[in-house]
Short mmCIF file of C-alpha atoms and ligand atoms in Angstrom, two decimals:
data_model
loop_
_atom_site.label_atom_id
_atom_site.label_comp_id
_atom_site.label_asym_id
_atom_site.label_seq_id
_atom_site.Cartn_x
_atom_site.Cartn_y
_atom_site.Cartn_z
CA MET A 450 120.78 113.16 119.66
CA GLN A 451 117.30 114.70 117.77
CA ARG A 452 118.64 118.70 117.87
CA ILE A 453 115.75 121.34 118.42
CA PHE A 454 117.43 124.25 117.58
CA ALA A 455 118.79 125.68 113.36
CA LYS A 456 122.50 124.57 113.12
CA THR A 457 122.71 127.94 111.55
CA LEU A 458 121.71 129.23 115.00
CA PHE A 459 125.94 130.81 116.17
CA LYS A 460 126.78 130.84 112.16
CA ASN A 461 129.08 134.53 112.34
CA LYS A 462 128.75 134.47 115.74
CA VAL A 463 132.17 134.34 118.55
CA VAL A 464 131.68 132.48 122.32
CA ILE A 465 134.29 132.67 123.91
CA VAL A 466 134.21 129.38 126.99
CA THR A 467 136.24 129.95 129.85
CA GLY A 468 137.52 125.95 131.26
CA GLY A 469 135.87 125.43 127.68
CA GLY A 470 138.79 122.31 127.52
CA THR A 471 137.15 120.12 130.16
CA GLY A 472 133.70 119.01 131.37
CA ILE A 473 130.73 122.05 130.89
CA GLY A 474 133.18 123.74 129.29
CA MET A 475 133.41 122.45 127.21
CA ALA A 476 129.97 120.82 126.36
CA THR A 477 128.82 124.28 126.28
CA ALA A 478 131.50 124.62 123.06
CA LYS A 479 131.16 120.94 121.57
CA GLY A 480 126.22 122.90 121.18
CA ILE A 481 128.33 125.76 119.57
CA VAL A 482 129.82 124.68 117.10
CA GLU A 483 127.78 121.88 116.28
CA LEU A 484 124.63 125.02 115.64
CA SER A 485 127.52 126.68 113.18
CA GLY A 486 129.40 129.16 115.75
CA LYS A 487 133.50 130.62 116.35
CA VAL A 488 134.23 129.93 120.27
CA VAL A 489 137.73 130.87 122.53
CA ILE A 490 138.12 128.04 125.14
CA ALA A 491 140.43 129.26 127.24
CA GLY A 492 142.12 127.37 130.55
CA ARG A 493 144.84 127.01 132.47
CA ASP A 494 146.75 124.49 131.88
CA LYS A 495 147.50 124.81 127.56
CA ALA A 496 148.08 120.56 126.67
CA ARG A 497 144.64 119.57 128.15
CA ILE A 498 143.32 123.54 125.84
CA ASP A 499 145.00 121.89 122.47
CA GLU A 500 143.33 118.74 123.43
CA GLY A 501 140.12 120.10 123.49
CA VAL A 502 140.54 122.22 120.79
CA GLU A 503 140.79 118.19 119.32
CA LYS A 504 137.94 117.06 120.36
CA ILE A 505 135.53 120.29 120.60
CA LYS A 506 136.62 120.51 116.49
CA THR A 507 134.93 117.07 115.98
CA HIS A 508 131.70 118.89 116.19
CA CYS A 509 132.18 121.40 113.78
CA ALA A 510 128.98 122.48 111.93
CA GLU A 511 130.33 124.70 107.92
CA GLY A 512 131.55 127.81 108.74
CA ALA A 513 132.57 127.17 112.74
CA GLU A 514 136.13 127.32 114.91
CA VAL A 515 137.61 126.78 117.17
CA LEU A 516 140.70 128.31 119.47
CA GLY A 517 142.57 127.84 122.05
CA LEU A 518 143.69 130.10 124.16
CA GLN A 519 146.07 129.99 127.57
CA CYS A 520 144.26 132.05 130.22
CA ASN A 521 144.89 131.88 134.68
CA ILE A 522 141.39 133.55 134.60
CA ARG A 523 142.39 135.47 138.56
CA LYS A 524 145.35 137.28 136.02
CA ARG A 525 144.11 140.57 135.16
CA GLY A 526 146.65 141.17 132.22
CA GLU A 527 146.27 137.45 130.85
CA VAL A 528 142.39 137.98 130.12
CA SER A 529 142.89 141.21 128.66
CA ASN A 530 144.76 138.63 126.56
CA MET A 531 142.80 136.92 125.51
CA LEU A 532 139.85 139.31 124.93
CA THR A 533 143.06 141.28 123.26
CA ASP A 534 143.09 138.42 121.35
CA THR A 535 139.43 136.41 120.24
CA ILE A 536 138.78 139.82 118.42
CA ASP A 537 142.01 140.28 116.94
CA LYS A 538 141.51 136.83 114.72
CA PHE A 539 137.39 136.78 115.37
CA GLY A 540 137.09 140.79 114.60
CA ARG A 541 133.78 140.74 116.95
CA LEU A 542 132.42 138.91 120.66
CA ASP A 543 128.81 137.80 120.75
CA GLY A 544 129.11 136.35 123.64
CA LEU A 545 130.39 134.84 127.06
CA VAL A 546 130.34 132.76 129.21
CA ASN A 547 132.19 132.49 132.57
CA ASN A 548 132.44 128.75 132.95
CA GLY A 549 136.15 128.61 134.41
CA GLY A 550 136.14 127.99 138.36
CA GLY A 551 135.87 125.46 140.85
CA GLN A 552 136.33 124.60 144.27
CA PHE A 553 137.80 121.76 147.39
CA TRP A 554 135.03 120.48 149.44
CA SER A 555 136.14 121.40 153.36
CA PRO A 556 134.61 121.75 156.36
CA ALA A 557 134.74 125.13 157.50
CA GLU A 558 137.22 125.82 159.30
CA ASN A 559 140.07 124.16 158.16
CA ILE A 560 139.65 126.17 155.18
CA SER A 561 143.46 127.61 155.18
CA PRO A 562 143.24 131.73 154.31
CA GLY A 563 145.05 131.10 150.86
CA GLY A 564 142.45 128.36 149.78
CA PHE A 565 139.39 130.84 150.62
CA HIS A 566 141.29 133.04 148.53
CA ALA A 567 142.19 131.18 146.15
CA VAL A 568 138.05 130.28 145.67
CA VAL A 569 137.20 133.37 145.74
CA ASP A 570 140.14 134.47 143.42
CA THR A 571 139.06 132.14 140.76
CA ASN A 572 134.80 132.18 140.69
CA LEU A 573 134.73 136.35 142.12
CA LYS A 574 137.38 138.07 141.08
CA GLY A 575 137.57 136.00 137.92
CA SER A 576 134.75 136.02 136.31
CA TRP A 577 134.36 140.36 136.96
CA ASN A 578 137.55 140.25 135.41
CA CYS A 579 135.83 139.33 132.11
CA MET A 580 132.47 140.43 132.93
CA GLN A 581 134.81 143.29 132.45
CA GLU A 582 137.30 142.80 130.20
CA ALA A 583 134.39 142.02 127.55
CA TYR A 584 132.89 145.21 127.97
CA HIS A 585 135.82 147.12 127.51
CA GLN A 586 136.29 145.52 125.04
CA TYR A 587 134.34 144.70 122.24
CA MET A 588 130.86 144.22 124.82
CA GLY A 589 130.52 148.03 125.89
CA GLU A 590 129.59 149.34 122.35
CA ASN A 591 128.42 146.47 120.57
CA GLY A 592 126.50 143.99 123.45
CA GLY A 593 126.68 140.58 124.07
CA LYS A 594 125.18 138.00 125.98
CA ILE A 595 127.48 136.76 129.36
CA VAL A 596 125.88 132.76 131.13
CA ASN A 597 127.77 133.42 134.63
CA ILE A 598 127.97 129.01 135.99
CA VAL A 599 127.23 129.63 139.62
CA LEU A 600 125.77 127.17 141.64
CA MET A 601 122.85 126.11 143.87
CA SER A 602 123.62 127.55 146.99
CA GLU A 603 121.12 130.81 147.45
CA MET A 604 120.86 128.80 150.93
CA GLY A 605 124.24 128.32 151.88
CA LEU A 606 126.17 124.68 150.82
CA ALA A 607 127.64 123.19 153.26
CA GLY A 608 131.47 122.27 152.76
CA MET A 609 132.02 124.54 149.87
CA SER A 610 131.66 127.65 151.89
CA HIS A 611 134.64 129.43 150.19
CA SER A 612 132.41 128.71 146.57
CA ALA A 613 128.96 129.67 147.51
CA ALA A 614 130.08 132.85 148.71
CA ALA A 615 131.81 133.49 145.63
CA ARG A 616 128.89 132.38 143.43
CA GLU A 617 126.67 134.16 145.13
CA ALA A 618 128.24 137.35 144.87
CA VAL A 619 129.17 136.32 141.16
CA LYS A 620 125.22 136.15 141.28
CA ASN A 621 124.38 139.45 142.84
CA LEU A 622 127.52 141.16 140.56
CA SER A 623 125.89 139.47 137.12
CA ILE A 624 122.08 141.37 138.61
CA THR A 625 123.74 144.84 138.81
CA LEU A 626 126.27 144.97 135.32
CA GLY A 627 122.94 143.62 134.28
CA ALA A 628 121.15 146.31 135.04
CA GLU A 629 123.95 148.85 134.05
CA TRP A 630 124.89 147.00 131.27
CA ALA A 631 121.08 146.99 130.12
CA GLY A 632 121.16 150.16 128.09
CA ASN A 633 124.88 148.94 126.34
CA ASN A 634 122.68 146.16 125.11
CA ILE A 635 124.26 143.57 127.43
CA GLN A 636 121.95 140.75 128.62
CA ILE A 637 123.97 138.72 131.33
CA ASN A 638 122.15 135.74 132.92
CA CYS A 639 123.67 132.88 135.36
CA VAL A 640 122.83 128.82 134.86
CA ALA A 641 123.90 126.72 138.17
CA PRO A 642 124.28 122.82 137.20
CA GLY A 643 122.90 120.38 139.32
CA ILE A 644 125.52 117.97 139.75
CA PHE A 645 127.58 116.36 136.98
CA PRO A 646 130.22 113.96 137.61
CA SER A 647 132.05 115.09 135.15
CA GLU A 648 135.16 113.31 134.55
CA THR A 649 137.91 116.36 135.96
CA ALA A 650 134.92 117.64 138.39
CA VAL A 651 135.33 113.71 140.26
CA ALA A 652 138.85 113.66 139.63
CA ALA A 653 138.67 117.41 141.78
CA TYR A 654 137.02 115.10 144.36
CA GLY A 655 139.58 112.94 144.71
CA GLU A 656 138.31 110.05 147.28
CA GLN A 657 135.64 112.63 148.52
CA SER A 658 134.00 112.09 145.17
CA LYS A 659 131.64 109.08 145.93
CA GLU A 660 130.26 110.83 148.96
CA ILE A 661 130.09 114.51 147.36
CA PHE A 662 128.28 112.40 144.05
CA ASP A 663 126.98 109.76 145.27
CA LYS A 664 125.31 110.92 148.00
CA SER A 665 124.45 114.27 146.66
CA ALA A 666 121.76 111.87 143.70
CA ALA A 667 119.97 110.67 146.78
CA ASN A 668 119.26 114.62 147.64
CA VAL A 669 117.60 115.10 143.95
CA PRO A 670 114.21 114.93 143.26
CA LYS A 671 114.44 112.89 140.19
CA LYS A 672 117.52 110.38 142.19
CA ARG A 673 120.09 111.26 139.04
CA LEU A 674 122.84 113.39 138.71
CA GLY A 675 123.41 115.29 135.10
CA GLU A 676 125.01 113.91 132.34
CA LEU A 677 126.89 116.25 130.01
CA TYR A 678 124.64 115.65 126.93
CA GLU A 679 125.75 115.45 123.33
CA GLY A 680 123.24 117.39 122.10
CA ALA A 681 119.76 118.80 123.25
CA ASN A 682 117.32 116.53 125.57
CA LEU A 683 115.36 118.53 126.19
CA SER A 684 112.18 116.30 126.14
CA GLU A 685 112.88 114.48 129.34
CA GLY A 686 113.16 117.96 131.07
CA THR A 687 116.40 117.20 131.13
CA LEU A 688 118.78 120.19 131.36
CA SER A 689 121.05 119.63 128.36
CA LEU A 690 124.64 121.55 127.72
CA ASP A 691 123.62 123.46 124.76
CA LEU A 692 120.40 125.55 127.01
CA ILE A 693 123.61 127.31 128.19
CA PRO A 694 124.38 128.35 123.90
CA GLN A 695 120.73 128.87 124.31
CA ILE A 696 120.69 131.22 126.99
CA LEU A 697 123.53 133.58 125.12
CA PHE A 698 121.55 134.12 121.66
CA ASN A 699 117.34 133.59 121.48
CA LEU A 700 116.50 135.29 124.72
CA THR A 701 115.03 138.69 123.81
CA ASP A 702 115.43 139.30 128.11
CA ALA A 703 115.88 137.57 131.17
CA VAL A 704 112.08 138.17 131.75
CA GLN A 705 111.11 136.40 128.95
CA TYR A 706 113.70 133.61 129.78
CA THR A 707 112.69 132.44 133.48
CA THR A 708 108.37 132.23 132.69
CA GLY A 709 109.20 130.75 129.39
CA TRP A 710 112.04 127.56 130.05
CA LYS A 711 111.63 127.94 134.04
CA GLU A 712 108.62 125.22 134.00
CA THR A 713 110.63 122.83 131.80
CA LEU A 714 113.97 122.99 133.37
CA ASP A 715 114.68 120.01 135.70
CA SER A 716 113.75 120.47 138.96
CA ARG A 717 117.66 119.77 139.87
CA THR A 718 118.63 123.31 137.69
CA LYS A 719 117.06 126.65 138.96
CA LEU A 720 117.59 129.32 136.48
CA VAL A 721 118.69 132.79 137.97
CA LEU A 722 118.92 135.70 136.66
C1 LIG B 381 131.13 115.75 150.88
C2 LIG B 381 129.42 115.89 151.45
C3 LIG B 381 128.71 116.37 150.63
C4 LIG B 381 129.17 117.24 150.64
C5 LIG B 381 128.56 118.36 149.30
C6 LIG B 381 128.37 119.03 148.57
C7 LIG B 381 127.85 119.65 146.97
C8 LIG B 381 128.87 120.11 146.32
C9 LIG B 381 127.71 120.01 144.69
C10 LIG B 381 128.99 121.17 144.44
C11 LIG B 381 129.79 119.89 143.25
C12 LIG B 381 130.55 121.25 142.15
C13 LIG B 381 131.27 121.29 141.46
C14 LIG B 381 131.98 121.85 141.10
O1 LIG B 381 131.93 122.59 141.32
S1 LIG B 381 132.72 120.49 139.79
C15 LIG B 381 134.10 121.29 139.08
C16 LIG B 381 135.99 120.83 139.46
N1 LIG B 381 136.94 121.43 138.71
C17 LIG B 381 137.80 122.53 139.72
O2 LIG B 381 138.14 122.91 141.33
C18 LIG B 381 138.80 122.61 139.24
C19 LIG B 381 139.58 124.63 139.85
N2 LIG B 381 140.00 124.22 140.71
C20 LIG B 381 140.88 124.91 141.72
O3 LIG B 381 141.54 124.49 140.43
C21 LIG B 381 141.70 124.36 143.52
O4 LIG B 381 140.69 124.12 143.20
C22 LIG B 381 141.36 125.99 143.61
C23 LIG B 381 140.33 126.20 143.37
C24 LIG B 381 141.70 126.01 144.88
C25 LIG B 381 142.48 126.47 142.45
O5 LIG B 381 143.69 126.47 142.61
P1 LIG B 381 145.19 127.10 142.36
O6 LIG B 381 144.76 126.77 140.98
O7 LIG B 381 145.23 128.71 143.16
O8 LIG B 381 145.57 126.52 143.86
P2 LIG B 381 146.82 125.80 144.92
O9 LIG B 381 147.18 125.10 144.83
O10 LIG B 381 147.51 127.19 144.67
O11 LIG B 381 145.69 126.15 146.30
C26 LIG B 381 145.45 127.43 146.94
C27 LIG B 381 145.31 127.46 148.06
O12 LIG B 381 143.87 126.55 147.76
C28 LIG B 381 143.88 125.33 149.07
N3 LIG B 381 143.51 124.40 148.06
C29 LIG B 381 144.06 123.56 147.52
N4 LIG B 381 142.42 122.58 147.13
C30 LIG B 381 142.47 122.83 148.13
C31 LIG B 381 141.79 121.20 149.07
N5 LIG B 381 141.69 120.07 148.07
N6 LIG B 381 142.15 121.45 150.26
C32 LIG B 381 142.01 122.10 151.44
N7 LIG B 381 143.40 123.67 151.14
C33 LIG B 381 142.77 123.37 148.72
C34 LIG B 381 145.80 125.20 149.23
O13 LIG B 381 146.94 124.41 150.38
C35 LIG B 381 146.28 126.85 148.95
O14 LIG B 381 146.22 127.27 150.33
P3 LIG B 381 147.59 127.88 150.62
O15 LIG B 381 147.74 128.66 150.34
O16 LIG B 381 146.56 128.16 152.50
O17 LIG B 381 148.40 125.92 151.96
N1 NDP B 382 130.07 119.36 137.72
C1 NDP B 382 129.24 120.26 138.31
O1 NDP B 382 128.18 118.88 139.16
C2 NDP B 382 128.79 121.34 138.80
C3 NDP B 382 130.13 122.44 138.24
N2 NDP B 382 130.00 124.20 138.49
C4 NDP B 382 130.75 124.37 137.74
O2 NDP B 382 130.48 124.28 136.47
C5 NDP B 382 132.20 125.16 136.30
C6 NDP B 382 132.42 123.96 135.40
O3 NDP B 382 132.57 122.77 136.43
P1 NDP B 382 133.35 121.07 136.01
O4 NDP B 382 133.19 121.26 133.56
O5 NDP B 382 132.49 120.45 136.47
O6 NDP B 382 134.91 120.83 136.54
P2 NDP B 382 136.50 121.07 135.33
O7 NDP B 382 136.99 120.75 136.18
O8 NDP B 382 135.65 120.59 134.17
O9 NDP B 382 135.55 122.32 135.25
C7 NDP B 382 136.76 123.28 135.62
C8 NDP B 382 137.61 124.27 134.20
O10 NDP B 382 137.30 125.58 134.29
C9 NDP B 382 139.28 126.15 134.31
N3 NDP B 382 139.15 126.60 135.67
C10 NDP B 382 139.91 126.43 136.75
N4 NDP B 382 140.69 127.69 137.62
C11 NDP B 382 140.89 128.46 136.38
C12 NDP B 382 141.05 129.84 136.15
N5 NDP B 382 141.88 130.44 137.54
N6 NDP B 382 141.52 129.84 134.21
C13 NDP B 382 140.89 129.93 134.31
N7 NDP B 382 140.05 128.47 134.00
C14 NDP B 382 139.91 128.07 134.53
C15 NDP B 382 140.16 124.36 134.82
O11 NDP B 382 140.57 124.28 133.42
P3 NDP B 382 142.46 125.24 133.88
O12 NDP B 382 142.58 123.70 135.61
O13 NDP B 382 143.50 124.41 132.72
O14 NDP B 382 142.81 126.21 134.32
C16 NDP B 382 138.61 123.45 133.64
O15 NDP B 382 138.14 123.78 132.09
C17 NDP B 382 133.32 125.26 137.31
O16 NDP B 382 132.66 126.12 137.26
C18 NDP B 382 132.58 124.59 138.55
O17 NDP B 382 132.62 124.98 139.74
C19 NDP B 382 128.99 124.33 139.22
C20 NDP B 382 127.82 123.50 140.40
C21 NDP B 382 128.10 121.91 139.58
#
């Protein structure tokens, strides 16, 4: 696929992508190493991470590297170790993509206390853990770029009450921390993917997948769902997952990004600052 980015765009840049062993996270990680970056992917399942490392390695341009770490973002100690191991290995941290997360579909009345806690703990506190550790261990002194993967849930999201609440909180957190840490040269953006029927996403919903993914396509203006492209294809106005790495490094500020890109983004995908 024809790329629109310089092959060396991320040369000498180091990015952590949580949940980078599968789906959107892996597509993002590939986008970074294809553009010469060094990427750290992390998740709970080490075997899945190790498998992901091997797949991402095949996309590495000259100077690119990939490191896989086990980390449950809900556990602060593991997040702290993820940051320490990254900085020990590469000596820097330029970007953090809080992609690790997810939820289960359920009518609100059926969600158990533990279920609500797990989803909010994963998506809200997990993102918080990673952002605060990134600040303390590197970005507070050196600046950096943070991208939080959220949901298109600003009008609520029936069936995902727990995750929508958590993601809206992440959006708000991104604005607050973006203001508090602007002086540290840290930029924080959110990307709300449309609906990408990634293999693991579909698997996560089991028999509900047909309902969730197929039915959702009917509500999309272009009547189709997202695909995990290998590379940029912005000419069709489709959100390529290269856009996520792009948010990391070629933005001077959020306002420029909003005005510059919103018009070209597929209407399925809203950029939330
Ligand atoms: C059908 C009508 C159409 C609806 C339209 C909606 C449109 C959807 C658009 C949005 C598309 C978004 C897609 C994605 O985000 S894809 C990402 C998919 N990937 C994941 O979700 C992976 C990560 N998810 C998880 O790991 C788990 O879901 C979880 C976040 C819950 C973490 O679970 P954990 O590892 O902690 O698992 P536990 O087994 O310990 O469970 C903890 C408690 O949660 C309850 N639970 C877990 N799964 C379910 C379930 N499927 N249903 C109900 N309850 C669940 C579990 O019982 C525990 O609670 P208790 O202690 O009270 O038992
Ligand atoms: N696909 C879609 O349509 C949409 C997806 N999103 C969001 O995009 C992100 C990626 O989703 P997608 O790639 O589709 O689905 P995946 O299930 O492939 O991605 C979820 C990833 O997050 C990791 N993860 C989950 N919980 C934790 C945790 N506690 N600690 C560390 N890692 C964790 C998983 O790895 P492991 O299980 O090994 O920990 C997995 O790699 C998610 O946050 C999802 O909610 C948002 C809107 C739409």
